[in-house]
XYZ file of C-alpha atoms in Angstrom:
649
model
C -3.420 6.666 9.426
C -4.824 6.991 5.937
C -2.975 8.704 3.142
C -3.917 10.551 0.026
C -1.803 11.686 -2.866
C -2.129 15.029 -4.595
C -0.296 15.339 -7.875
C 0.542 18.672 -9.454
C 2.118 18.631 -12.888
C 3.446 21.462 -14.969
C 5.435 21.002 -18.113
C 7.994 23.031 -19.962
C 7.093 22.562 -23.597
C 9.764 21.243 -25.930
C 12.048 23.894 -27.355
C 11.444 26.499 -24.631
C 14.674 28.407 -24.189
C 15.634 30.151 -20.984
C 18.582 32.455 -20.519
C 19.729 35.058 -18.060
C 20.756 38.461 -19.399
C 19.309 38.667 -22.899
C 22.160 40.790 -24.321
C 25.112 38.783 -23.065
C 23.816 35.611 -21.347
C 26.022 33.534 -19.100
C 23.500 30.668 -18.852
C 21.286 29.243 -21.596
C 18.922 26.304 -21.253
C 16.791 24.479 -23.809
C 14.641 21.704 -22.348
C 11.428 19.679 -22.358
C 10.630 19.031 -18.698
C 7.766 18.055 -16.413
C 7.628 18.386 -12.652
C 5.414 15.996 -10.668
C 4.764 17.233 -7.152
C 3.168 14.842 -4.655
C 1.698 15.747 -1.271
C 0.910 12.836 1.052
C -1.577 13.657 3.771
C -4.129 11.953 6.029
C -7.108 11.886 3.718
C -8.526 9.644 1.076
C -8.821 11.570 -2.180
C -6.757 12.101 -5.319
C -6.485 15.577 -6.873
C -4.606 16.457 -10.050
C -3.599 19.931 -11.270
C -1.732 20.863 -14.457
C 0.065 24.053 -15.420
C 1.949 24.686 -18.666
C 5.119 26.705 -19.023
C 3.349 28.711 -21.684
C 1.662 30.522 -18.810
C 3.299 33.704 -17.631
C 6.814 33.161 -16.319
C 9.878 35.249 -15.658
C 13.616 34.558 -15.584
C 16.273 35.940 -13.291
C 19.724 34.863 -12.160
C 23.293 35.883 -11.493
C 26.725 35.484 -13.070
C 30.145 35.150 -11.482
C 33.513 33.732 -12.445
C 32.991 30.317 -10.865
C 29.253 30.325 -10.149
C 26.076 31.069 -12.113
C 22.415 30.898 -11.280
C 19.276 30.608 -13.419
C 15.890 31.127 -11.747
C 12.648 30.376 -13.617
C 9.486 31.685 -11.934
C 6.093 30.223 -12.894
C 3.765 32.912 -11.682
C 0.438 31.077 -11.865
C 1.492 28.259 -9.545
C 4.006 30.198 -7.491
C 6.641 27.613 -8.460
C 10.305 28.444 -8.870
C 12.991 26.286 -10.493
C 16.535 27.281 -9.517
C 19.590 25.874 -11.314
C 22.956 26.439 -9.637
C 26.047 25.991 -11.811
C 29.527 25.859 -10.324
C 33.013 25.034 -11.474
C 34.656 22.171 -9.663
C 38.035 22.477 -8.001
C 39.748 21.942 -11.340
C 38.084 25.230 -12.471
C 37.147 23.467 -15.704
C 34.358 20.945 -15.049
C 30.849 22.341 -14.505
C 28.480 20.833 -11.916
C 24.733 21.405 -11.504
C 22.555 21.549 -8.390
C 18.836 22.296 -8.479
C 16.140 23.534 -6.142
C 12.385 23.583 -6.588
C 10.133 25.910 -4.653
C 6.352 26.332 -4.591
C 3.643 27.769 -2.365
C -0.049 27.133 -1.693
C -0.968 28.142 -5.261
C 0.260 24.713 -6.353
C -2.644 23.036 -4.522
C -5.451 25.619 -4.360
C -8.172 25.165 -1.744
C -6.258 22.380 0.015
C -5.016 24.377 3.024
C -1.497 23.042 2.612
C 1.751 24.682 3.615
C 2.437 28.112 2.136
C 6.063 27.518 1.108
C 8.072 24.397 0.222
C 11.719 24.305 -0.904
C 13.333 21.013 -1.947
C 16.827 20.203 -3.280
C 17.737 17.563 -5.816
C 19.457 14.495 -4.439
C 23.096 15.007 -5.389
C 25.215 17.011 -7.796
C 25.266 16.334 -11.548
C 28.483 16.727 -13.507
C 27.773 18.292 -16.894
C 30.714 19.214 -19.105
C 33.778 21.375 -19.358
C 33.210 25.082 -18.939
C 33.727 25.779 -22.631
C 31.320 23.034 -23.735
C 27.550 22.685 -23.840
C 25.887 19.636 -22.322
C 23.240 17.773 -24.312
C 20.969 14.856 -23.446
C 18.077 13.981 -25.744
C 17.252 10.793 -23.823
C 14.645 10.814 -21.083
C 15.947 11.200 -17.548
C 14.500 11.522 -14.072
C 15.669 13.678 -11.204
C 14.210 13.106 -7.760
C 14.277 15.891 -5.205
C 14.605 15.375 -1.484
C 11.293 15.023 0.329
C 10.013 17.777 2.590
C 7.687 17.308 5.590
C 5.529 19.965 7.223
C 2.343 19.767 9.299
C 2.017 15.977 8.801
C 2.280 16.424 5.034
C 5.200 14.986 3.049
C 6.067 16.612 -0.280
C 8.088 14.888 -3.001
C 9.101 16.280 -6.386
C 10.044 14.276 -9.469
C 11.486 15.995 -12.553
C 11.300 14.267 -15.946
C 13.719 15.691 -18.510
C 14.362 15.153 -22.207
C 15.727 17.129 -25.157
C 18.025 18.930 -22.737
C 20.831 21.262 -23.767
C 22.462 23.631 -21.322
C 25.586 25.721 -21.018
C 26.911 27.868 -18.217
C 30.063 29.998 -18.553
C 31.823 30.928 -21.774
C 28.613 31.472 -23.712
C 29.493 33.255 -26.967
C 26.934 35.460 -28.795
C 24.045 33.851 -26.922
C 24.546 30.476 -28.637
C 25.537 27.003 -27.504
C 29.111 25.955 -28.071
C 29.674 23.644 -31.032
C 31.776 21.503 -28.721
C 29.114 19.308 -27.141
C 29.378 16.821 -24.283
C 26.696 14.150 -24.783
C 25.169 12.266 -21.895
C 25.896 8.563 -21.506
C 22.343 7.566 -22.470
C 22.633 9.380 -25.832
C 25.951 7.732 -26.532
C 24.438 4.313 -25.885
C 21.412 5.018 -28.083
C 23.756 5.363 -31.073
C 25.348 1.994 -30.300
C 24.163 -1.088 -32.263
C 23.302 -2.889 -29.043
C 19.984 -2.374 -27.305
C 19.821 -0.723 -23.887
C 20.917 -3.110 -21.181
C 20.797 -3.090 -17.435
C 24.381 -1.883 -17.097
C 23.507 1.701 -17.795
C 25.180 3.529 -14.934
C 28.292 2.793 -12.982
C 26.446 3.389 -9.732
C 23.891 0.687 -10.449
C 26.461 -2.051 -10.820
C 27.707 -1.798 -7.260
C 24.452 -3.079 -5.741
C 25.588 -3.315 -2.128
C 22.179 -4.606 -1.123
C 22.181 -8.020 -2.723
C 24.950 -9.483 -0.624
C 23.442 -9.167 2.820
C 20.319 -11.311 2.780
C 20.973 -14.203 5.150
C 17.386 -15.375 5.518
C 16.630 -16.576 2.008
C 17.792 -19.781 0.419
C 17.644 -18.519 -3.131
C 20.981 -17.585 -4.591
C 20.926 -14.386 -6.599
C 22.698 -16.127 -9.439
C 20.006 -15.459 -12.038
C 21.281 -11.954 -12.684
C 23.325 -12.972 -15.707
C 20.398 -14.822 -17.197
C 17.979 -11.967 -16.613
C 20.373 -9.333 -17.904
C 21.090 -11.358 -21.019
C 17.394 -11.780 -21.634
C 16.758 -8.055 -21.249
C 19.529 -7.033 -23.610
C 18.609 -9.596 -26.264
C 14.848 -9.076 -26.262
C 13.575 -8.341 -29.735
C 10.649 -5.966 -30.254
C 7.563 -7.763 -31.442
C 4.078 -6.785 -32.338
C 2.708 -9.499 -30.085
C 3.500 -8.502 -26.554
C 2.516 -11.890 -25.203
C 5.217 -13.788 -27.064
C 8.062 -12.550 -24.872
C 8.222 -13.106 -21.155
C 11.348 -12.250 -19.196
C 12.846 -14.685 -16.768
C 11.814 -13.561 -13.289
C 14.776 -11.877 -11.602
C 14.669 -12.249 -7.823
C 16.295 -9.210 -6.222
C 16.960 -8.335 -2.601
C 16.189 -4.700 -1.809
C 17.622 -3.332 1.436
C 17.179 0.355 2.243
C 19.138 1.933 5.068
C 19.124 5.350 6.654
C 22.739 5.717 7.641
C 23.681 2.544 9.485
C 20.089 1.537 10.245
C 18.313 -0.803 7.823
C 14.636 0.112 7.901
C 13.096 -1.601 4.841
C 13.683 -5.053 3.395
C 12.035 -6.509 0.342
C 12.705 -9.643 -1.679
C 10.770 -9.738 -4.946
C 10.756 -10.616 -8.601
C 8.932 -7.722 -10.297
C 7.562 -7.980 -13.812
C 5.805 -5.160 -15.686
C 3.453 -5.013 -18.647
C 2.503 -1.403 -19.437
C -0.345 -0.202 -21.634
C 0.600 2.430 -24.213
C -0.675 4.084 -27.407
C 0.798 3.090 -30.773
C 1.287 5.227 -33.883
C -1.961 3.912 -35.362
C -3.835 5.147 -32.239
C -4.339 1.696 -30.784
C -3.782 0.769 -27.156
C -1.696 -2.308 -26.508
C 0.482 -3.878 -23.866
C 4.232 -3.423 -23.906
C 6.682 -6.270 -24.165
C 6.852 -7.766 -20.680
C 10.005 -6.773 -18.843
C 11.402 -7.367 -15.378
C 13.324 -5.243 -12.911
C 16.930 -6.326 -13.593
C 19.732 -7.222 -11.227
C 21.272 -3.731 -11.495
C 19.343 -1.035 -9.656
C 19.653 1.808 -7.182
C 17.411 2.533 -4.213
C 15.832 5.597 -2.671
C 13.324 5.701 0.131
C 12.040 6.991 3.415
C 12.227 5.227 6.762
C 9.275 5.153 9.146
C 7.951 8.713 9.488
C 4.644 8.973 11.391
C 3.655 5.529 10.157
C 4.725 6.087 6.549
C 7.661 4.569 4.666
C 8.584 4.249 1.001
C 10.974 2.378 -1.272
C 11.836 3.504 -4.814
C 13.666 1.110 -7.138
C 15.451 2.866 -10.015
C 16.485 0.883 -13.091
C 17.160 1.731 -16.753
C 15.841 5.302 -16.300
C 12.603 3.814 -14.913
C 11.400 3.376 -11.363
C 8.876 1.577 -9.192
C 7.789 2.979 -5.825
C 6.154 1.114 -2.937
C 4.495 3.163 -0.192
C 3.960 1.482 3.183
C 1.691 2.590 6.031
C 1.354 1.499 9.643
C -2.239 1.887 10.845
C -3.160 0.674 14.334
C -0.387 -1.906 14.325
C -1.167 -3.141 10.812
C 1.468 -2.634 8.122
C 0.229 -2.538 4.519
C 1.473 -1.678 1.055
C -0.664 1.420 0.660
C 0.181 2.179 -2.954
C 2.392 1.090 -5.837
C 3.529 3.508 -8.549
C 5.529 3.007 -11.723
C 7.233 5.600 -13.886
C 8.452 4.146 -17.178
C 9.869 5.778 -20.307
C 8.610 4.535 -23.686
C 11.732 3.200 -25.395
C 11.942 1.341 -28.700
C 12.662 -2.037 -27.095
C 9.694 -2.458 -24.764
C 7.332 -0.044 -26.546
C 7.664 -0.709 -30.300
C 5.733 1.692 -32.563
C 4.938 4.000 -29.631
C 3.029 7.115 -30.636
C 4.984 9.198 -28.129
C 8.445 7.617 -27.856
C 10.563 8.973 -25.040
C 7.590 10.177 -22.989
C 6.938 8.920 -19.486
C 4.032 6.727 -18.432
C 2.998 6.913 -14.788
C 0.265 5.153 -12.844
C -0.531 4.626 -9.169
C -2.715 1.936 -7.621
C -3.888 0.982 -4.154
C -3.260 -2.775 -4.302
C -5.442 -5.473 -2.738
C -4.809 -6.109 0.924
C -1.115 -6.969 1.242
C -0.801 -6.614 4.977
C 0.724 -7.965 8.160
C 1.230 -6.777 11.706
C 3.814 -4.031 11.909
C 6.343 -6.222 13.745
C 6.248 -9.152 11.307
C 7.041 -9.729 7.639
C 4.694 -10.584 4.759
C 5.550 -13.356 2.333
C 3.996 -14.734 -0.839
C 5.860 -17.105 -3.138
C 2.922 -17.276 -5.556
C 2.583 -14.771 -8.396
C 0.461 -11.831 -7.241
C -0.827 -9.667 -10.116
C -1.532 -5.980 -9.411
C -3.686 -4.247 -12.038
C -3.600 -0.488 -12.551
C -6.494 1.695 -13.714
C -5.199 1.787 -17.314
C -5.019 -2.061 -17.348
C -1.228 -2.056 -16.939
C -0.073 -4.951 -14.791
C 2.683 -5.633 -12.309
C 3.321 -9.200 -11.192
C 5.066 -9.762 -7.861
C 6.480 -13.185 -7.051
C 8.747 -14.637 -4.370
C 7.658 -11.596 -2.363
C 8.819 -10.953 1.171
C 8.787 -7.512 2.766
C 8.966 -5.710 6.066
C 8.977 -1.923 6.425
C 8.585 -1.439 10.175
C 10.206 -2.787 13.350
C 12.906 -4.945 11.758
C 15.038 -7.133 14.000
C 18.387 -5.307 13.907
C 17.971 -4.737 10.195
C 16.833 -8.293 9.452
C 13.432 -9.862 8.911
C 11.713 -10.858 12.135
C 11.073 -14.533 12.853
C 7.290 -14.295 12.489
C 5.356 -13.367 9.373
C 2.062 -13.558 7.506
C 1.649 -15.898 4.551
C -0.573 -15.102 1.567
C -3.651 -17.206 0.891
C -2.271 -18.466 -2.428
C 0.705 -20.093 -0.714
C -1.640 -21.909 1.657
C -3.914 -23.190 -1.137
C -3.243 -26.211 -3.307
C -5.209 -27.898 -6.087
C -8.146 -29.832 -4.606
C -7.764 -33.587 -4.742
C -10.103 -35.592 -6.996
C -9.920 -38.666 -4.747
C -13.051 -39.825 -2.945
C -13.020 -39.176 0.779
C -15.239 -41.344 2.944
C -17.464 -39.269 5.217
C -16.513 -39.314 8.862
C -18.380 -38.158 11.884
C -16.573 -35.149 13.336
C -15.890 -35.072 17.019
C -18.224 -32.700 18.839
C -16.553 -29.415 19.672
C -16.617 -28.263 23.269
C -19.032 -25.486 24.083
C -17.087 -22.217 23.709
C -16.049 -20.731 27.016
C -17.285 -17.191 27.680
C -14.250 -15.199 28.773
C -14.372 -11.918 30.655
C -11.748 -9.324 29.729
C -10.867 -5.954 31.259
C -8.251 -3.333 30.432
C -7.308 -0.850 33.138
C -4.868 1.980 33.650
C -4.534 3.242 37.188
C -7.970 3.414 38.784
C -9.762 3.539 35.436
C -11.147 0.501 33.654
C -11.455 1.763 30.095
C -12.440 -1.439 28.269
C -14.673 -4.308 29.365
C -15.509 -7.248 27.110
C -16.979 -10.729 27.380
C -17.240 -13.252 24.567
C -17.028 -16.835 23.459
C -14.582 -17.114 20.579
C -13.968 -19.762 17.918
C -11.286 -19.722 15.209
C -11.778 -21.389 11.845
C -8.344 -21.927 10.311
C -7.698 -23.362 6.828
C -4.574 -25.439 6.274
C -3.073 -27.983 3.900
C -2.724 -31.529 5.174
C -0.025 -34.070 4.395
C -2.042 -35.317 1.413
C -1.900 -31.804 -0.069
C -5.630 -31.412 0.493
C -7.304 -28.310 1.924
C -8.816 -28.634 5.366
C -10.381 -26.302 7.934
C -10.025 -26.725 11.678
C -12.227 -25.133 14.336
C -10.316 -24.069 17.419
C -12.182 -22.909 20.504
C -10.463 -20.198 22.529
C -10.111 -21.679 26.030
C -10.426 -19.921 29.354
C -7.867 -17.124 29.378
C -5.918 -16.292 32.512
C -6.113 -12.690 33.668
C -2.313 -12.543 33.636
C -2.389 -13.216 29.877
C -4.576 -10.192 29.152
C -2.998 -6.849 28.261
C -4.306 -3.722 26.622
C -4.013 -0.023 25.999
C -6.363 2.796 26.993
C -6.526 5.890 24.829
C -8.514 8.880 23.685
C -9.229 7.730 20.140
C -8.106 4.092 20.123
C -8.101 1.271 22.665
C -6.983 -2.324 22.323
C -6.987 -5.633 24.135
C -4.600 -8.554 23.595
C -5.061 -11.986 25.151
C -2.747 -14.987 24.835
C -3.500 -18.710 25.021
C -1.982 -22.040 23.908
C 1.479 -20.717 24.807
C 2.147 -18.731 21.601
C -1.340 -17.923 20.245
C -2.865 -14.479 20.676
C -5.709 -12.267 19.480
C -5.628 -8.463 19.470
C -8.817 -6.450 19.042
C -8.613 -2.705 18.415
C -11.547 -0.373 19.065
C -11.489 3.093 17.520
C -13.528 6.255 17.786
C -15.978 6.712 14.926
C -18.445 9.599 15.103
C -20.393 8.406 12.070
C -23.617 6.683 13.028
C -24.945 3.425 11.632
C -28.448 2.071 10.984
C -28.226 -0.324 13.926
C -27.108 2.118 16.583
C -28.390 5.392 18.030
C -27.020 8.751 16.943
C -24.527 8.948 19.822
C -22.546 5.992 18.450
C -18.886 6.927 18.605
C -16.734 3.811 18.595
C -16.526 0.382 17.010
C -14.289 -2.617 16.440
C -11.628 -1.460 13.966
C -8.932 -4.136 13.498
C -8.298 -7.709 14.601
C -4.923 -9.491 14.569
C -4.693 -13.259 15.046
C -1.391 -15.013 15.734
C -1.443 -18.806 15.707
C 0.854 -21.775 15.236
C 0.367 -24.828 13.030
C 1.442 -27.037 15.935
C 1.164 -30.807 16.082
C -1.386 -30.659 18.891
C -4.092 -28.797 16.965
C -2.964 -29.660 13.421
C -1.524 -33.183 13.582
C -2.116 -33.714 9.850
C -0.708 -30.372 8.663
C 1.743 -30.518 5.783
C 3.929 -27.929 7.519
C 4.199 -28.014 11.292
C 5.360 -25.541 13.901
C 4.835 -22.555 11.604
C 3.911 -19.213 13.169
C 1.314 -17.330 11.135
C -0.156 -13.872 11.619
C -3.322 -12.705 9.879
C -5.426 -9.589 10.170
C -8.864 -8.224 9.583
C -8.573 -4.491 8.980
C -11.312 -1.891 8.615
C -13.755 -4.261 10.314
C -16.148 -1.412 11.242
C -18.503 -3.627 13.291
C -19.986 -3.617 16.774
C -21.006 0.068 16.870
C -21.458 1.336 20.416
C -21.794 4.595 22.315
C -19.592 5.796 25.116
C -22.624 5.899 27.405
C -23.507 2.263 26.851
C -22.367 -1.050 25.443
C -22.795 -3.304 22.424
C -24.308 -6.756 22.799
C -24.696 -9.682 20.410
C -25.466 -13.184 21.660
C -25.778 -14.532 18.114
C -22.835 -15.861 16.144
C -20.967 -13.155 14.212
C -18.161 -14.057 11.792
C -15.202 -11.718 11.268
C -13.276 -12.491 8.074
C -9.497 -12.213 8.301
C -6.781 -12.821 5.719
C -6.166 -16.157 4.015
C -9.603 -17.542 4.858
C -9.178 -17.408 8.639
C -12.405 -16.584 10.499
C -13.074 -15.442 14.044
C -16.581 -16.272 15.314
C -17.925 -14.392 18.323
C -20.961 -15.312 20.413
C -22.400 -14.139 23.730
C -20.441 -10.993 22.954
C -20.710 -7.700 24.824
C -18.283 -4.839 25.295
C -17.965 -1.219 26.344
C -14.961 0.986 25.629
C -13.583 4.449 26.348
C -14.956 4.319 29.898
C -13.843 6.829 32.503
C -14.767 5.005 35.716
C -13.970 1.590 37.156
C -17.353 -0.092 36.717
C -16.993 -3.502 35.053
C -20.706 -4.371 35.021
C -22.925 -3.999 31.967
C -26.231 -2.153 32.173
C -29.154 -1.810 29.773
C -28.766 1.972 29.580
C -27.544 2.958 26.135
C -27.056 -0.678 25.112
C -27.043 -1.442 21.379
C -28.181 -4.904 20.292
C -27.155 -6.515 17.044
C -29.854 -7.077 14.384
C -29.621 -10.872 14.742
C -30.544 -10.678 18.443
C -33.343 -8.237 17.695
C -34.829 -10.648 15.164
C -34.500 -13.559 17.628
C -36.123 -11.559 20.412
C -39.024 -10.729 18.104
C -39.835 -14.369 17.313
C -41.395 -15.198 20.704
C -43.924 -12.328 20.833
C -44.782 -12.854 17.181
C -45.377 -16.576 17.784
C -47.511 -15.897 20.873
C -49.509 -13.285 19.011
C -50.058 -15.617 16.077
C -51.190 -18.412 18.417
C -53.650 -16.130 20.183
C -54.994 -14.877 16.875
C -55.467 -18.469 15.708
C -57.220 -19.381 18.933
C -59.601 -16.437 18.556
C -60.430 -17.519 15.014
C -61.086 -21.115 16.143
C -63.360 -19.984 19.000
C -65.250 -17.656 16.667
C -65.818 -20.406 14.103
C -66.964 -22.837 16.812
C -69.362 -20.246 18.181
C -70.901 -19.582 14.756
C -71.343 -23.302 14.053
C -72.933 -23.903 17.463
C -75.323 -20.997 17.073
C -76.449 -22.183 13.651
C -77.262 -25.672 14.996
C -79.195 -24.181 17.882
C -81.404 -22.160 15.515
C -82.138 -25.205 13.372
C -83.694 -27.079 16.418
C -86.618 -24.582 16.676
C -87.653 -24.674 13.025
C -91.319 -25.784 12.238
C -91.825 -29.064 10.412
């Protein structure tokens, strides 16, 4: 399942004042706000739409003794922002709930749902009923996600320069008795913002339940101290925070569905007052944070890490048994500590990127101790280190026992020592296995192939090596698979705990090497192997289970009426340098009968075989042409000599 993100933004310009009942208002609001609405759907494009509050809007609402409502309608987009004010049980303290509603005008020409209503996540306590509430600092409010017709909608509200009052409004003006938000109070303090901003972030119930890692989360004091003491500098490269390893555990009720261990460091590009673009002071996600997210929903999951009024979001997808980090997004406010001399202090910076392949099978974890940089389109950078994540099919809320390791962890600095050449032992001729997948009386998938794995590893001398492993004869009992309408797969096991899964998917797009009726191809390959002492006696680490994948392979195009054949060697590149080499390969998929034999009807041959098959007739033709030329030359020479014998002397 592919995803695309559609962003719709509309801002309420600074100083816009909203009130209900112009003569004697019960609610008044002054705010600078921006809504970011995201629709995630099965497509691959990014569309952005912007609407300003200066467009036509209207205000309505209601007033009561203990409740008040302010409704702001943005007519052009069909959006509606509803603010619900209520007095708590003490009849003094005012609380705020919000709703956001929009229709298909938000995303024109996208055929999305006609009406979406989302609530904010929780109730915000403002002030006493005879006070106004003010918060000049930047804040974020995330609304609950909404799903309809395989589309998930999320809304993020960025607020600043906020002042609001409900109840006891006198002469249409804010009360002089003002309750300031905690962030404003801290901004007037001599100390710089630290990671202890909110009481809720200090609880961190997630860091105490990670039994699988040996690192102790005792660097929190060091990281927090570094963050609070960092001094703004014009050279962003002079300050680097100490990497803070955090353990992120997101649960839906009692079920833990996402786990991630990571040290996350950010360096954000921004514009300075002299109109130059530079990188911010590097900063790390601290030990205090809160989490939001979404458990597996139709192959999609997400984890949002909130810290210091900023957040980082990871979106995960599960496509054909392959779990990947589909996208990474940051939303960061430009403060004076990390963004000195910012042209637009207090404004939010947001970017989204589809990272390089960070993937594993959906029932294993992914790990990478090395530092993995992720670069965004504006040249901002996020560095992930000590990374370990799993977003699908956890083992009772814990990481599973098997996982995929990144290439960087498997690579060491090449040795400069001289290695005497040795004669490698000849590899056995690959065995051509025959595979079938059946359901009931139907054999939907038939395949034959010789298979060789090329697996890189690090030996005991810390040198990089590559081992060729030939897939042996596979027992029929060790072959399983799935038949389907749009996707079929085959899995075969060998060497006790090794396995290969090959997924074939429908694809109506034709290729240059296949006829127009091509409609399926090899889509994904998953390889599970073990660095055992039998096949890797010199490996630095032994008895380690590793899982690697090759996704979006898009090879071996075939039609439903025929098969695909390639006797030549074809290399399929998987993660971390692992290669799968096929030869004497032929398959047919999405069959409706029980015929396991291959025929020439509708068969597609690979280009390498076509070139090989052309060599013989070309060689024969060239030989015949050469022979004709030789005979012709001999004939002409002989004829000339014969004429010279009859000449007069």
